[in-house]
Tab-separated table of C-alpha atoms in Angstrom:
chain	number	residue	atom	x	y	z
J	23	MET	CA	-0.173	0.193	0.085
J	24	THR	CA	1.104	3.224	-1.084
J	25	ILE	CA	0.511	6.301	1.358
J	26	ARG	CA	2.066	9.198	1.768
J	27	ILE	CA	2.368	11.770	4.854
J	28	ARG	CA	2.267	15.307	4.831
J	29	PRO	CA	1.608	18.504	7.330
J	30	ALA	CA	-1.794	19.724	7.617
J	31	GLU	CA	-2.137	22.760	5.500
J	32	GLN	CA	-4.793	25.611	6.129
J	33	THR	CA	-6.869	24.102	3.295
J	34	ASP	CA	-7.393	21.091	5.109
J	35	TYR	CA	-9.172	22.337	8.086
J	36	TYR	CA	-12.528	22.018	6.868
J	37	TRP	CA	-11.824	18.489	5.576
J	38	LEU	CA	-10.300	17.487	9.029
J	39	LEU	CA	-13.008	18.953	11.120
J	40	ASP	CA	-15.563	16.674	9.062
J	41	LEU	CA	-13.272	13.785	9.627
J	42	HIS	CA	-13.264	14.195	13.230
J	43	ASP	CA	-17.367	14.305	13.354
J	44	THR	CA	-17.303	11.396	11.000
J	45	VAL	CA	-14.912	9.162	12.931
J	46	TYR	CA	-15.784	10.223	16.561
J	47	ARG	CA	-19.624	11.158	16.830
J	48	GLU	CA	-20.815	7.514	17.064
J	49	LEU	CA	-17.838	6.251	19.525
J	50	ILE	CA	-18.553	9.553	21.703
J	51	ILE	CA	-22.137	8.632	21.922
J	52	LYS	CA	-21.381	4.789	22.762
J	53	GLU	CA	-18.883	5.840	25.460
J	54	PHE	CA	-20.565	9.178	26.610
J	55	GLY	CA	-23.898	8.923	25.922
J	56	TYR	CA	-24.125	12.165	23.761
J	57	TRP	CA	-22.422	14.586	21.348
J	58	ASP	CA	-22.100	17.909	22.040
J	59	ASP	CA	-20.916	19.822	18.706
J	60	ASP	CA	-19.529	22.817	21.167
J	61	GLU	CA	-17.358	20.613	23.132
J	62	GLU	CA	-16.288	18.855	20.042
J	63	LEU	CA	-15.560	21.615	18.152
J	64	GLY	CA	-13.618	23.264	21.035
J	65	LEU	CA	-11.292	19.795	21.091
J	66	PHE	CA	-10.628	20.001	17.448
J	67	LEU	CA	-9.808	23.501	17.688
J	68	LYS	CA	-7.338	23.146	20.597
J	69	SER	CA	-5.268	20.442	18.483
J	70	TRP	CA	-5.483	22.464	15.277
J	71	GLU	CA	-4.110	25.511	16.964
J	72	THR	CA	-1.673	23.751	19.268
J	73	LYS	CA	-0.625	20.398	17.606
J	74	LYS	CA	1.187	19.278	14.608
J	75	ILE	CA	-0.996	17.582	12.537
J	76	ASP	CA	-0.072	14.988	9.721
J	77	VAL	CA	-2.265	14.087	7.236
J	78	ILE	CA	-2.363	10.719	5.334
J	79	LEU	CA	-2.453	10.358	1.787
J	80	LYS	CA	-3.319	7.931	-0.896
J	81	GLN	CA	-2.864	8.530	-4.331
J	82	GLU	CA	-2.832	12.302	-3.315
J	83	LYS	CA	-6.144	12.310	-1.688
J	84	PRO	CA	-6.312	12.956	2.154
J	85	ILE	CA	-7.935	9.753	3.796
J	86	GLY	CA	-6.661	10.472	7.295
J	87	MET	CA	-4.522	12.274	10.215
J	88	PHE	CA	-2.334	11.700	12.736
J	89	ILE	CA	-0.854	13.889	15.824
J	90	ILE	CA	2.484	12.406	17.283
J	91	GLU	CA	4.252	14.163	20.346
J	92	GLN	CA	7.377	13.517	22.153
J	93	GLN	CA	6.485	13.795	25.807
J	94	GLY	CA	9.373	13.164	27.765
J	95	ASP	CA	10.440	9.591	27.973
J	96	TYR	CA	7.687	8.209	25.628
J	97	LEU	CA	6.155	9.003	22.063
J	98	TRP	CA	2.589	9.837	22.304
J	99	LEU	CA	0.153	9.098	19.669
J	100	ASP	CA	-2.478	11.641	20.443
J	101	GLU	CA	-4.725	11.155	17.652
J	102	ILE	CA	-4.855	8.585	14.648
J	103	GLN	CA	-8.289	9.148	12.232
J	104	ILE	CA	-8.920	7.111	9.058
J	105	ASP	CA	-11.666	8.013	7.075
J	106	PRO	CA	-14.023	5.145	7.412
J	107	GLN	CA	-14.026	4.071	3.846
J	108	TYR	CA	-10.622	3.458	4.150
J	109	GLN	CA	-10.583	1.560	7.326
J	110	ASN	CA	-9.926	-2.050	7.404
J	111	HIS	CA	-7.328	-1.825	4.596
J	112	GLY	CA	-4.260	-1.799	6.342
J	113	ILE	CA	-3.542	1.922	6.177
J	114	GLY	CA	-3.719	2.716	10.064
J	115	THR	CA	-1.645	-0.210	10.764
J	116	GLU	CA	0.877	1.087	8.055
J	117	VAL	CA	0.954	4.129	9.911
J	118	ILE	CA	1.325	2.915	13.200
J	119	LEU	CA	4.004	0.599	12.235
J	120	GLN	CA	5.996	3.510	10.941
J	121	LEU	CA	5.375	5.297	14.367
J	122	ILE	CA	6.725	2.108	16.079
J	123	PHE	CA	9.852	1.997	13.868
J	124	ARG	CA	10.301	5.847	14.520
J	125	ALA	CA	9.955	5.223	18.434
J	126	ARG	CA	12.059	2.375	18.647
J	127	LYS	CA	14.906	3.936	16.525
J	128	LEU	CA	14.417	6.809	19.378
J	129	GLY	CA	14.744	4.169	21.920
J	130	LEU	CA	11.550	5.329	23.026
J	131	PRO	CA	7.859	3.405	23.877
J	132	LEU	CA	5.160	4.486	22.057
J	133	ARG	CA	1.771	5.082	23.959
J	134	LEU	CA	-1.616	6.259	22.970
J	135	ARG	CA	-5.163	5.647	24.721
J	136	VAL	CA	-8.034	4.098	23.309
J	137	LEU	CA	-11.791	4.853	24.190
J	138	HIS	CA	-13.391	1.525	25.753
J	139	ALA	CA	-16.253	1.516	23.029
J	140	ASN	CA	-13.561	1.658	20.045
J	141	GLN	CA	-12.745	-2.154	20.191
J	142	GLY	CA	-11.968	-2.395	16.659
J	143	ALA	CA	-9.142	0.009	17.298
J	144	TYR	CA	-7.956	-1.607	20.792
J	145	ARG	CA	-7.774	-5.034	18.770
J	146	LEU	CA	-5.560	-3.507	16.229
J	147	TYR	CA	-3.135	-2.150	18.880
J	148	GLN	CA	-2.782	-5.308	20.559
J	149	LYS	CA	-2.265	-6.755	17.024
J	150	LEU	CA	0.457	-4.521	16.746
J	151	GLY	CA	2.069	-5.255	20.206
J	152	PHE	CA	0.492	-2.494	22.478
J	153	GLN	CA	-0.183	-3.763	26.231
J	154	PRO	CA	-2.704	-2.136	28.471
J	155	ILE	CA	-0.662	-0.180	31.154
J	156	HIS	CA	-3.503	1.713	32.707
J	157	ARG	CA	-7.518	1.663	32.629
J	158	ALA	CA	-9.675	4.750	33.310
J	159	GLU	CA	-13.196	5.405	33.076
J	160	HIS	CA	-13.358	5.949	29.625
J	161	HIS	CA	-10.070	4.938	28.252
J	162	VAL	CA	-7.222	2.309	28.310
J	163	LEU	CA	-3.714	3.698	27.732
J	164	MET	CA	-1.711	1.285	25.794
J	165	GLU	CA	2.266	1.105	25.034
J	166	VAL	CA	4.405	-0.647	23.070
J	167	CYS	CA	8.377	-0.376	23.232
């Protein structure tokens, strides 16, 4: 599978906002029992304004995004979102494997958190070697070394 990664551009704003809604709405409702447009917009804007967002392209078409940050002694996969029509095609796996490789090259573990409601992602992360290291009310913190 050939994908390319590039930094998000201003022109990606509305596409990324729509992706956030598409990927998270059902999961958030399942996990928390409601969806609040204002709250979700606030979360999106915080990431848009303060974090480095990378866009995943397939044949130059944006199909996903991720945010990776170094947090002291580990890399933190803050977000990964794949457009549902491209899920289950190995794209998320390919991106995460690249991030695991990057973390290992730096000698750091890679951590992420996943909603309890997102069982598909949880199974994928386990398949890729992530282990749960902490369970919270709505999330599981996972790590791969």
